Structures are given as C-alpha cells and as structure tokens.
Short mmCIF file of C-alpha atoms in Angstrom, two decimals:
data_model
loop_
_atom_site.label_atom_id
_atom_site.label_comp_id
_atom_site.label_asym_id
_atom_site.label_seq_id
_atom_site.Cartn_x
_atom_site.Cartn_y
_atom_site.Cartn_z
CA MET A 19 22.43 -49.08 -15.48
CA THR A 20 23.19 -51.82 -12.93
CA SER A 21 26.92 -51.85 -13.74
CA LYS A 22 27.07 -48.06 -13.39
CA LEU A 23 25.35 -48.26 -9.99
CA GLN A 24 27.73 -50.97 -8.82
CA GLN A 25 30.69 -48.82 -9.90
CA LEU A 26 29.31 -45.88 -7.89
CA SER A 27 28.84 -48.13 -4.82
CA THR A 28 32.47 -49.23 -5.07
CA ARG A 29 33.60 -45.63 -5.58
CA LEU A 30 31.70 -44.48 -2.48
CA GLN A 31 33.49 -47.07 -0.37
CA GLU A 32 36.81 -45.94 -1.84
CA ILE A 33 36.06 -42.27 -1.08
CA ASP A 34 35.08 -43.10 2.51
CA ARG A 35 38.38 -44.93 2.93
CA LEU A 36 40.34 -41.95 1.54
CA LEU A 37 38.46 -39.42 3.68
CA SER A 38 39.08 -41.43 6.85
CA ALA A 39 42.82 -41.78 6.22
CA GLU A 40 45.17 -40.06 8.67
CA ASP A 41 46.65 -37.78 6.01
CA ALA A 42 43.27 -36.99 4.37
CA THR A 43 43.42 -33.27 5.20
CA ARG A 44 47.01 -32.78 4.09
CA ASP A 45 45.78 -31.62 0.68
CA MET A 46 42.66 -29.56 1.45
CA ASN A 47 41.72 -29.04 -2.21
CA ARG A 48 41.67 -32.81 -2.78
CA TYR A 49 39.81 -33.30 0.52
CA ARG A 50 37.09 -30.82 -0.53
CA ALA A 51 36.85 -32.39 -4.00
CA LEU A 52 36.37 -35.85 -2.49
CA GLY A 53 33.74 -34.46 -0.12
CA GLN A 54 31.87 -32.90 -3.03
CA GLU A 55 32.07 -36.13 -5.03
CA ARG A 56 30.75 -38.09 -2.05
CA ALA A 57 27.83 -35.68 -1.65
CA GLU A 58 26.90 -36.32 -5.29
CA ILE A 59 27.28 -40.11 -5.19
CA GLU A 60 25.74 -40.92 -1.80
CA PRO A 61 22.06 -40.22 -2.72
CA VAL A 62 22.39 -42.43 -5.81
CA VAL A 63 23.96 -45.31 -3.86
CA GLY A 64 21.29 -44.91 -1.17
CA ARG A 65 18.52 -45.28 -3.74
CA TYR A 66 20.32 -48.26 -5.25
CA GLY A 67 20.37 -49.91 -1.84
CA GLN A 68 16.60 -49.41 -1.54
CA TYR A 69 16.15 -50.90 -5.01
CA ALA A 70 18.27 -53.94 -4.10
CA ARG A 71 16.13 -54.51 -0.98
CA ALA A 72 12.92 -54.23 -3.04
CA LEU A 73 14.35 -56.73 -5.53
CA ALA A 74 15.18 -59.13 -2.69
CA ASP A 75 11.62 -58.74 -1.34
CA GLU A 76 10.24 -59.53 -4.80
CA GLN A 77 12.32 -62.70 -5.06
CA ALA A 78 11.31 -63.81 -1.56
CA ALA A 79 7.63 -63.27 -2.39
CA GLN A 80 8.05 -65.26 -5.61
CA GLU A 81 9.34 -68.23 -3.64
CA LEU A 82 6.34 -68.10 -1.27
CA LEU A 83 3.79 -68.22 -4.12
CA SER A 84 4.03 -72.03 -4.26
CA ASP A 85 2.88 -72.30 -0.62
CA PRO A 86 -0.98 -72.35 -0.60
CA ASP A 87 -1.09 -71.01 2.96
CA MET A 88 1.18 -68.05 2.10
CA LYS A 89 -0.03 -67.32 -1.44
CA ALA A 90 -2.32 -64.38 -0.58
CA LEU A 91 0.34 -62.69 1.54
CA ALA A 92 3.01 -63.42 -1.08
CA GLU A 93 0.92 -61.82 -3.85
CA GLU A 94 0.42 -58.71 -1.71
CA GLU A 95 4.14 -58.42 -0.96
CA LEU A 96 5.01 -59.11 -4.60
CA HIS A 97 2.76 -56.26 -5.77
CA ALA A 98 4.19 -53.85 -3.16
CA ALA A 99 7.81 -54.76 -4.03
CA ARG A 100 7.25 -54.27 -7.76
CA ALA A 101 5.55 -50.89 -7.18
CA ARG A 102 8.56 -49.75 -5.12
CA MET A 103 10.93 -50.97 -7.83
CA VAL A 104 9.14 -48.94 -10.53
CA THR A 105 9.35 -45.77 -8.41
CA LEU A 106 12.98 -46.38 -7.52
CA GLU A 107 13.91 -47.09 -11.16
CA ASP A 108 12.48 -43.69 -12.14
CA ASP A 109 14.42 -42.03 -9.31
CA LEU A 110 17.65 -43.76 -10.31
CA GLN A 111 17.25 -42.78 -13.97
CA ARG A 112 16.93 -39.12 -12.99
CA LEU A 113 19.83 -39.32 -10.54
CA LEU A 114 22.05 -40.81 -13.26
CA LEU A 115 21.28 -38.09 -15.80
CA PRO A 116 24.36 -36.13 -16.92
CA ARG A 117 24.95 -33.33 -14.44
CA ASP A 118 25.34 -29.77 -15.61
CA PRO A 119 28.89 -28.91 -14.50
CA ASN A 120 27.75 -25.36 -13.80
CA ASP A 121 24.89 -26.27 -11.44
CA GLU A 122 26.78 -25.52 -8.23
CA ARG A 123 28.38 -22.32 -9.50
CA ASN A 124 27.66 -18.78 -8.40
CA VAL A 125 25.98 -16.57 -10.98
CA PHE A 126 25.92 -13.10 -12.46
CA LEU A 127 22.28 -12.04 -12.89
CA GLU A 128 21.79 -9.33 -15.53
CA ILE A 129 18.45 -7.54 -15.98
CA ARG A 130 17.91 -5.01 -18.79
CA ALA A 131 14.86 -2.86 -19.50
CA GLY A 132 13.42 -3.39 -22.97
CA THR A 133 10.32 -2.09 -24.72
CA GLY A 134 8.07 0.05 -22.57
CA GLY A 135 10.26 2.98 -21.50
CA ASP A 136 9.95 3.99 -17.85
CA GLU A 137 7.48 1.19 -17.10
CA SER A 138 10.00 -1.37 -18.37
CA ALA A 139 12.66 0.09 -16.06
CA LEU A 140 10.24 -0.10 -13.12
CA PHE A 141 9.53 -3.73 -13.96
CA ALA A 142 13.28 -4.40 -14.08
CA GLY A 143 13.38 -3.14 -10.50
CA ASP A 144 10.49 -5.45 -9.58
CA LEU A 145 12.28 -8.43 -11.14
CA LEU A 146 15.46 -7.55 -9.25
CA ARG A 147 13.54 -7.52 -5.96
CA MET A 148 11.94 -10.88 -6.87
CA TYR A 149 15.34 -12.51 -7.44
CA LEU A 150 16.89 -10.90 -4.35
CA ARG A 151 14.00 -12.21 -2.22
CA PHE A 152 14.45 -15.67 -3.80
CA ALA A 153 18.16 -15.51 -2.95
CA GLU A 154 17.24 -14.53 0.61
CA ARG A 155 14.89 -17.53 0.88
CA ASN A 156 17.77 -19.78 -0.20
CA ARG A 157 20.22 -18.01 2.15
CA TRP A 158 22.46 -16.98 -0.72
CA LYS A 159 24.71 -13.93 -0.62
CA THR A 160 24.11 -11.10 -3.09
CA GLU A 161 26.38 -8.30 -4.27
CA MET A 162 25.44 -5.37 -6.49
CA ILE A 163 28.01 -5.25 -9.29
CA SER A 164 26.68 -2.58 -11.63
CA GLU A 165 23.53 -0.49 -11.90
CA SER A 166 22.09 2.15 -14.18
CA ALA A 167 19.02 3.67 -12.55
CA SER A 168 16.18 5.22 -14.53
CA ASP A 169 14.74 8.67 -13.84
CA LEU A 170 11.43 7.45 -12.37
CA GLY A 171 12.86 4.52 -10.43
CA GLY A 172 13.85 1.03 -11.43
CA TYR A 173 16.79 0.24 -13.65
CA LYS A 174 17.83 0.56 -17.27
CA GLU A 175 20.35 -2.17 -16.50
CA VAL A 176 21.50 -3.91 -13.33
CA ILE A 177 23.99 -6.71 -12.63
CA VAL A 178 24.06 -8.68 -9.38
CA ARG A 179 26.37 -11.47 -8.26
CA ILE A 180 24.61 -14.28 -6.39
CA GLU A 181 26.71 -16.66 -4.33
CA GLY A 182 25.34 -19.86 -2.83
CA GLN A 183 24.90 -23.61 -3.17
CA GLY A 184 22.96 -24.54 -6.30
CA ALA A 185 22.47 -20.92 -7.41
CA TYR A 186 22.91 -21.66 -11.12
CA SER A 187 20.84 -24.86 -11.02
CA LYS A 188 17.83 -22.98 -9.62
CA LEU A 189 18.19 -19.83 -11.74
CA LYS A 190 19.46 -21.04 -15.13
CA PHE A 191 15.97 -21.27 -16.63
CA GLU A 192 15.32 -17.57 -15.91
CA SER A 193 17.28 -16.37 -18.95
CA GLY A 194 15.08 -14.85 -21.63
CA GLY A 195 12.39 -12.23 -22.20
CA HIS A 196 10.03 -11.41 -19.33
CA ARG A 197 6.83 -9.54 -20.26
CA VAL A 198 4.58 -7.59 -17.89
CA GLN A 199 0.97 -6.54 -18.43
CA ARG A 200 -0.37 -4.00 -15.93
CA VAL A 201 -1.60 -0.44 -15.45
CA PRO A 202 1.50 1.74 -14.91
CA ALA A 203 1.55 4.18 -12.00
CA THR A 204 1.97 6.99 -14.57
CA GLU A 205 -1.14 5.95 -16.55
CA ALA A 206 -3.98 8.40 -15.87
CA GLN A 207 -6.62 6.60 -17.99
CA GLY A 208 -6.21 3.22 -16.29
CA ARG A 209 -5.13 1.46 -19.49
CA ILE A 210 -3.13 -1.75 -19.37
CA HIS A 211 0.33 -1.47 -20.89
CA THR A 212 2.69 -4.23 -22.01
CA SER A 213 6.41 -3.88 -21.29
CA ALA A 214 9.36 -6.24 -21.35
CA CYS A 215 12.73 -6.89 -19.76
CA THR A 216 15.55 -9.25 -20.62
CA VAL A 217 17.17 -11.48 -18.00
CA ALA A 218 20.49 -13.29 -18.43
CA VAL A 219 21.84 -15.76 -15.87
CA LEU A 220 25.57 -16.38 -16.35
CA ALA A 221 27.52 -19.04 -14.47
CA GLU A 222 30.57 -17.49 -12.84
CA ALA A 223 33.68 -18.67 -14.65
CA ASP A 224 36.55 -20.35 -12.86
CA GLU A 225 39.42 -17.90 -13.27
CA ILE A 226 41.95 -20.70 -13.54
CA ASP A 227 40.31 -23.42 -15.62
CA ASP A 228 37.35 -22.10 -17.58
CA VAL A 229 38.22 -19.10 -19.71
CA LYS A 230 41.63 -17.98 -20.88
CA ILE A 231 41.58 -14.28 -21.78
CA ASP A 232 44.57 -13.19 -23.83
CA PRO A 233 45.63 -9.71 -22.59
CA THR A 234 46.48 -8.76 -26.18
CA GLN A 235 42.87 -9.39 -27.23
CA ILE A 236 41.23 -6.91 -24.87
CA ARG A 237 41.08 -3.12 -24.89
CA ILE A 238 40.72 -1.35 -21.54
CA ASP A 239 39.41 2.22 -21.40
CA VAL A 240 39.14 4.27 -18.21
CA TYR A 241 36.92 7.31 -17.82
CA ARG A 242 35.14 9.43 -15.25
CA ALA A 243 32.13 7.77 -13.70
CA SER A 244 28.75 9.35 -14.34
CA GLY A 245 25.72 9.61 -12.09
CA ALA A 246 25.66 9.35 -8.31
CA GLY A 247 28.82 8.88 -6.34
CA GLY A 248 29.92 12.28 -5.07
CA GLN A 249 32.76 14.57 -6.05
CA HIS A 250 35.44 11.91 -5.71
CA VAL A 251 33.86 9.61 -8.31
CA ASN A 252 33.27 12.37 -10.84
CA LYS A 253 36.78 13.81 -10.56
CA THR A 254 38.76 10.60 -11.00
CA GLU A 255 38.89 8.16 -13.87
CA SER A 256 37.64 5.19 -11.84
CA ALA A 257 35.17 3.78 -14.39
CA VAL A 258 36.42 0.93 -16.57
CA ARG A 259 35.27 -0.35 -19.96
CA ILE A 260 36.73 -3.62 -21.27
CA THR A 261 36.24 -4.70 -24.89
CA HIS A 262 36.98 -8.29 -25.91
CA LEU A 263 38.14 -7.84 -29.49
CA PRO A 264 37.51 -11.38 -30.86
CA THR A 265 33.86 -11.47 -29.74
CA GLY A 266 33.00 -7.77 -29.53
CA LEU A 267 31.74 -8.22 -25.96
CA VAL A 268 31.87 -5.02 -23.91
CA VAL A 269 31.68 -4.75 -20.11
CA GLU A 270 31.53 -1.51 -18.13
CA CYS A 271 31.89 -1.08 -14.37
CA GLN A 272 31.81 2.24 -12.54
CA ASP A 273 30.03 1.60 -9.25
CA ASP A 274 33.15 1.45 -7.08
CA ARG A 275 35.49 4.37 -6.37
CA SER A 276 38.46 2.11 -7.03
CA GLN A 277 39.53 1.71 -10.63
CA HIS A 278 41.25 -1.55 -9.65
CA LYS A 279 38.05 -3.02 -8.17
CA ASN A 280 36.00 -1.93 -11.17
CA LYS A 281 38.52 -3.58 -13.48
CA GLU A 282 38.48 -6.80 -11.40
CA ARG A 283 34.66 -6.91 -11.49
CA ALA A 284 34.55 -6.19 -15.22
CA MET A 285 37.03 -8.99 -15.94
CA LYS A 286 34.91 -11.48 -13.96
CA ILE A 287 31.77 -10.47 -15.84
CA LEU A 288 33.63 -10.66 -19.17
CA ALA A 289 34.84 -14.18 -18.36
CA ALA A 290 31.28 -15.21 -17.46
CA ARG A 291 29.92 -13.75 -20.73
CA ILE A 292 32.58 -15.48 -22.82
CA LYS A 293 31.81 -18.77 -21.06
CA ASP A 294 28.08 -18.19 -21.59
CA LYS A 295 28.64 -17.49 -25.28
CA GLN A 296 30.51 -20.79 -25.64
CA VAL A 297 27.69 -22.65 -23.83
CA GLN A 298 25.03 -20.96 -26.01
CA GLU A 299 26.82 -22.06 -29.18
CA GLN A 300 26.90 -25.65 -27.93
CA GLN A 301 23.23 -25.50 -26.90
CA LYS A 302 22.21 -24.17 -30.31
CA LYS A 303 23.70 -27.29 -31.88
CA GLU A 304 21.74 -29.49 -29.47
CA ALA A 305 18.55 -27.45 -29.88
CA SER A 306 18.65 -27.93 -33.64
CA GLN A 307 18.02 -31.61 -33.00
CA ARG A 308 15.37 -31.34 -30.26
CA LYS A 309 13.46 -28.83 -28.15
CA SER A 310 15.35 -27.59 -25.11
CA LEU A 311 14.37 -25.21 -22.33
CA ILE A 312 17.83 -23.64 -22.28
CA GLY A 313 18.86 -24.64 -25.76
CA SER A 314 17.92 -21.70 -27.95
CA GLY A 315 20.51 -19.32 -26.56
CA ASP A 316 18.20 -16.51 -27.69
CA ARG A 317 17.88 -14.02 -24.83
CA SER A 318 15.13 -12.10 -26.64
CA GLU A 319 12.82 -15.13 -26.70
CA ARG A 320 9.74 -14.46 -24.56
CA ILE A 321 9.66 -17.04 -21.79
CA ARG A 322 7.21 -15.65 -19.23
CA THR A 323 4.31 -13.22 -18.85
CA TYR A 324 3.31 -11.48 -15.61
CA ASN A 325 -0.32 -10.36 -15.90
CA PHE A 326 -1.18 -8.22 -12.87
CA PRO A 327 -4.91 -7.54 -13.60
CA GLN A 328 -5.55 -11.28 -13.78
CA GLY A 329 -3.10 -12.12 -10.99
CA ARG A 330 -1.34 -14.76 -13.07
CA VAL A 331 2.14 -15.72 -14.19
CA THR A 332 2.50 -17.90 -17.29
CA ASP A 333 5.69 -19.69 -18.35
CA HIS A 334 5.28 -20.20 -22.09
CA ARG A 335 7.94 -22.92 -22.42
CA ILE A 336 5.98 -25.45 -20.38
CA ASN A 337 2.50 -23.85 -20.60
CA LEU A 338 2.34 -23.46 -16.81
CA THR A 339 0.07 -20.76 -15.36
CA LEU A 340 0.08 -19.93 -11.65
CA TYR A 341 -2.46 -17.56 -10.09
CA LYS A 342 -0.15 -16.34 -7.34
CA ILE A 343 1.53 -13.28 -8.79
CA ASP A 344 1.96 -11.50 -5.43
CA GLN A 345 3.83 -14.46 -3.94
CA ILE A 346 5.97 -14.88 -7.06
CA MET A 347 6.93 -11.20 -7.16
CA ASP A 348 7.90 -11.58 -3.50
CA GLY A 349 10.46 -14.21 -4.49
CA ASP A 350 8.43 -17.41 -4.22
CA ILE A 351 9.52 -18.87 -7.57
CA SER A 352 10.37 -22.37 -6.29
CA GLU A 353 7.32 -23.92 -7.97
CA LEU A 354 8.33 -22.44 -11.33
CA SER A 355 11.95 -23.55 -10.87
CA ALA A 356 10.94 -27.10 -9.90
CA ALA A 357 8.51 -27.44 -12.83
CA LEU A 358 11.12 -26.24 -15.33
CA THR A 359 13.74 -28.60 -13.87
CA ALA A 360 11.32 -31.55 -14.07
CA GLU A 361 10.49 -30.76 -17.71
CA PHE A 362 14.16 -30.44 -18.60
CA GLN A 363 14.92 -33.81 -16.95
CA ALA A 364 12.05 -35.36 -18.91
CA GLU A 365 13.65 -34.00 -22.11
CA GLN A 366 16.99 -35.51 -21.10
CA LEU A 367 15.39 -38.90 -20.42
CA ALA A 368 13.62 -38.79 -23.79
CA ALA A 369 16.90 -37.94 -25.53
CA LEU A 370 18.64 -40.83 -23.76
CA GLY A 371 15.81 -43.13 -24.86
CA GLU A 372 16.28 -42.03 -28.48
CA THR A 373 20.01 -42.78 -28.41
CA ALA A 374 19.73 -46.02 -26.43
#
C-alpha cells in the first residue's frame, strides 16, 4: 500500500506541473481529464500526508520513552499517534478501493409498476417523486424521457434522465424490487394491500467509447403516438420503437413531437441498456463467488419494503430499518445510500483480504 501511495503522491506533483504549464488549456479535453484525475488523487494524498505525520509523531514519542522525565508524556503521545494511524489506515484502504468507472456518470432511472394494479402504478408515481426530490437535494438536473400514465394516476412505466455529479454512485443500489404495504385510497374496508414496483438505474453510456451499435443489427419502427399530445402527435408518425436484434432489447419513445428527438432518446436508452446488460453479466460471475449488493443482476429481487402503517422502510440486503418513511418518501434517502455504500465497501475490503 505504501508504494501505491508514494506513486500517487508523485503523480499529483506531476499533474500540478502539467496544469500550471503555459499551454495547459490548449487541449481542453486533456485539461479536464487531468483536473478530474487530480480531484480523485488529492484526497488520498492528503490522507497519506496525515498518516506520515502520525508515523513521525509515533517515532518521536518512541525516542522520548527512555527519558524518565518525559516518559508519561511520551506514552500519551504514542497512544494518540497510534490511534490516529489506525483510523487513517482504514480511510486509506477505502480510498484505494477500485473505483466504479460509472460512478460519476449520469443515469437513466426506469420505474415500472408490477403486482398490485392501480395501487402499484400510484406507488410508481410516489417512487418517482422520491427520486426527483433526492435529485433536487443534490442539485442534479432531471429530464422526463418517457412516461406511460395509469388511469387513476401514477405510472405504468416512466423513464427519467438524471444529470449531475455522482448520480450513479448514489443511485446504483436502488435497482431491484420495491414493495409497498399500505391502505390504498380506493380501499373502502381499510385493508392493507401489498404492491410492488421495479426500479432500474442505468449508467448513461458514452456514445463514443462504451457501446458500439451496429446499424444492421437494429430494427426501427415508426408509428403514431398514443395518449395525450394533441392532434399533431396523433396525426404524425413521431413515435419510435427500436429493437436490438442480438439481445432482443426493445426501446420505445413517443413523448416528443419530433421523430428525430424520439429516435435520439431511444438510441441513448438502448445504449445504456446494452451497457447495463454487459455489466450485469460480469456481476453475475462475481456474485457466484461472494455476496454482492449489486451483483445479482436480478431486477425482480425484492430489495426494500415501505410499510406505511408502521412508518418504516426496511432494506433487506443489509437488514436496515428506518422509522422515517415520510422523510424518505420526500427524497431523504441519503442515510440508505450511505449505509449501502459502506456495506459494499466492506464487501470489497473482505474480497481484497481473501485474495491478498
């Protein structure tokens, strides 16, 4: 670990020299890449500096132990230095964990109603509001990509693009089955019903580097949009359906009046789904060897229950129950996100320990 930290310290100095050069901004793509790399390295090097100072303090205290007049003070400083070193070692181990290359990407958030009919569609609407409020708290931008509203409100299916720093890193553990237990507004007898929705969080693919879509392997169908939109939408073939023949993935977009924009949106979603499928296949291989929060790739797996009568939300993957359902449904899911991230990092550390 020490050699890796020394390499990062040297690299940080090199990046600072490159960024301060007169011609640094001549190539803006390279300039931005260096800035991003520096932002990732600097916290690690900063912690390493603190560790080096704690180590120096420990060595200085060791030398003072032989002096009878300074022994008590030396023992106190030795204990404090070693305590700091233990904390800093834990921090450095986590900072050096392999980074998910998708963590800083924007995402496509897909919510689909499942079992429970109209109540499931209403819950899909509640989940959408929860994620939009969470995005608002993080000052992320949101864009409605596709929606299929249900008759009584809510959504049969809805897709939203979320743009902002760390969007995927904070939302990637939301993929899976979300179950709700509550008395529906349409229930006259006051009985509690159980419904479910499926959430999928897809990292937005880089159009250039990530996914190559062969034009000969897709089928594009255009048709008249259904539902709301006015006479113009219903009279023109603006809706687009793209089928990826090798995987069977199908994407439909009809929310815009422009066929071109619908096609562009559908292609972006298709690329994200293909990328997600590739990631799922890799995660399944890893999950066969050890438990993983995002390793099953099974979107139907129940991950969380929202129990309104008891005011609780339970995440079944880490056995965490929070009695703050109103705050969570209002977008305050930071505690859940942080707990899931911490558990995942603990899994990574354990895996590294097994291979060390």
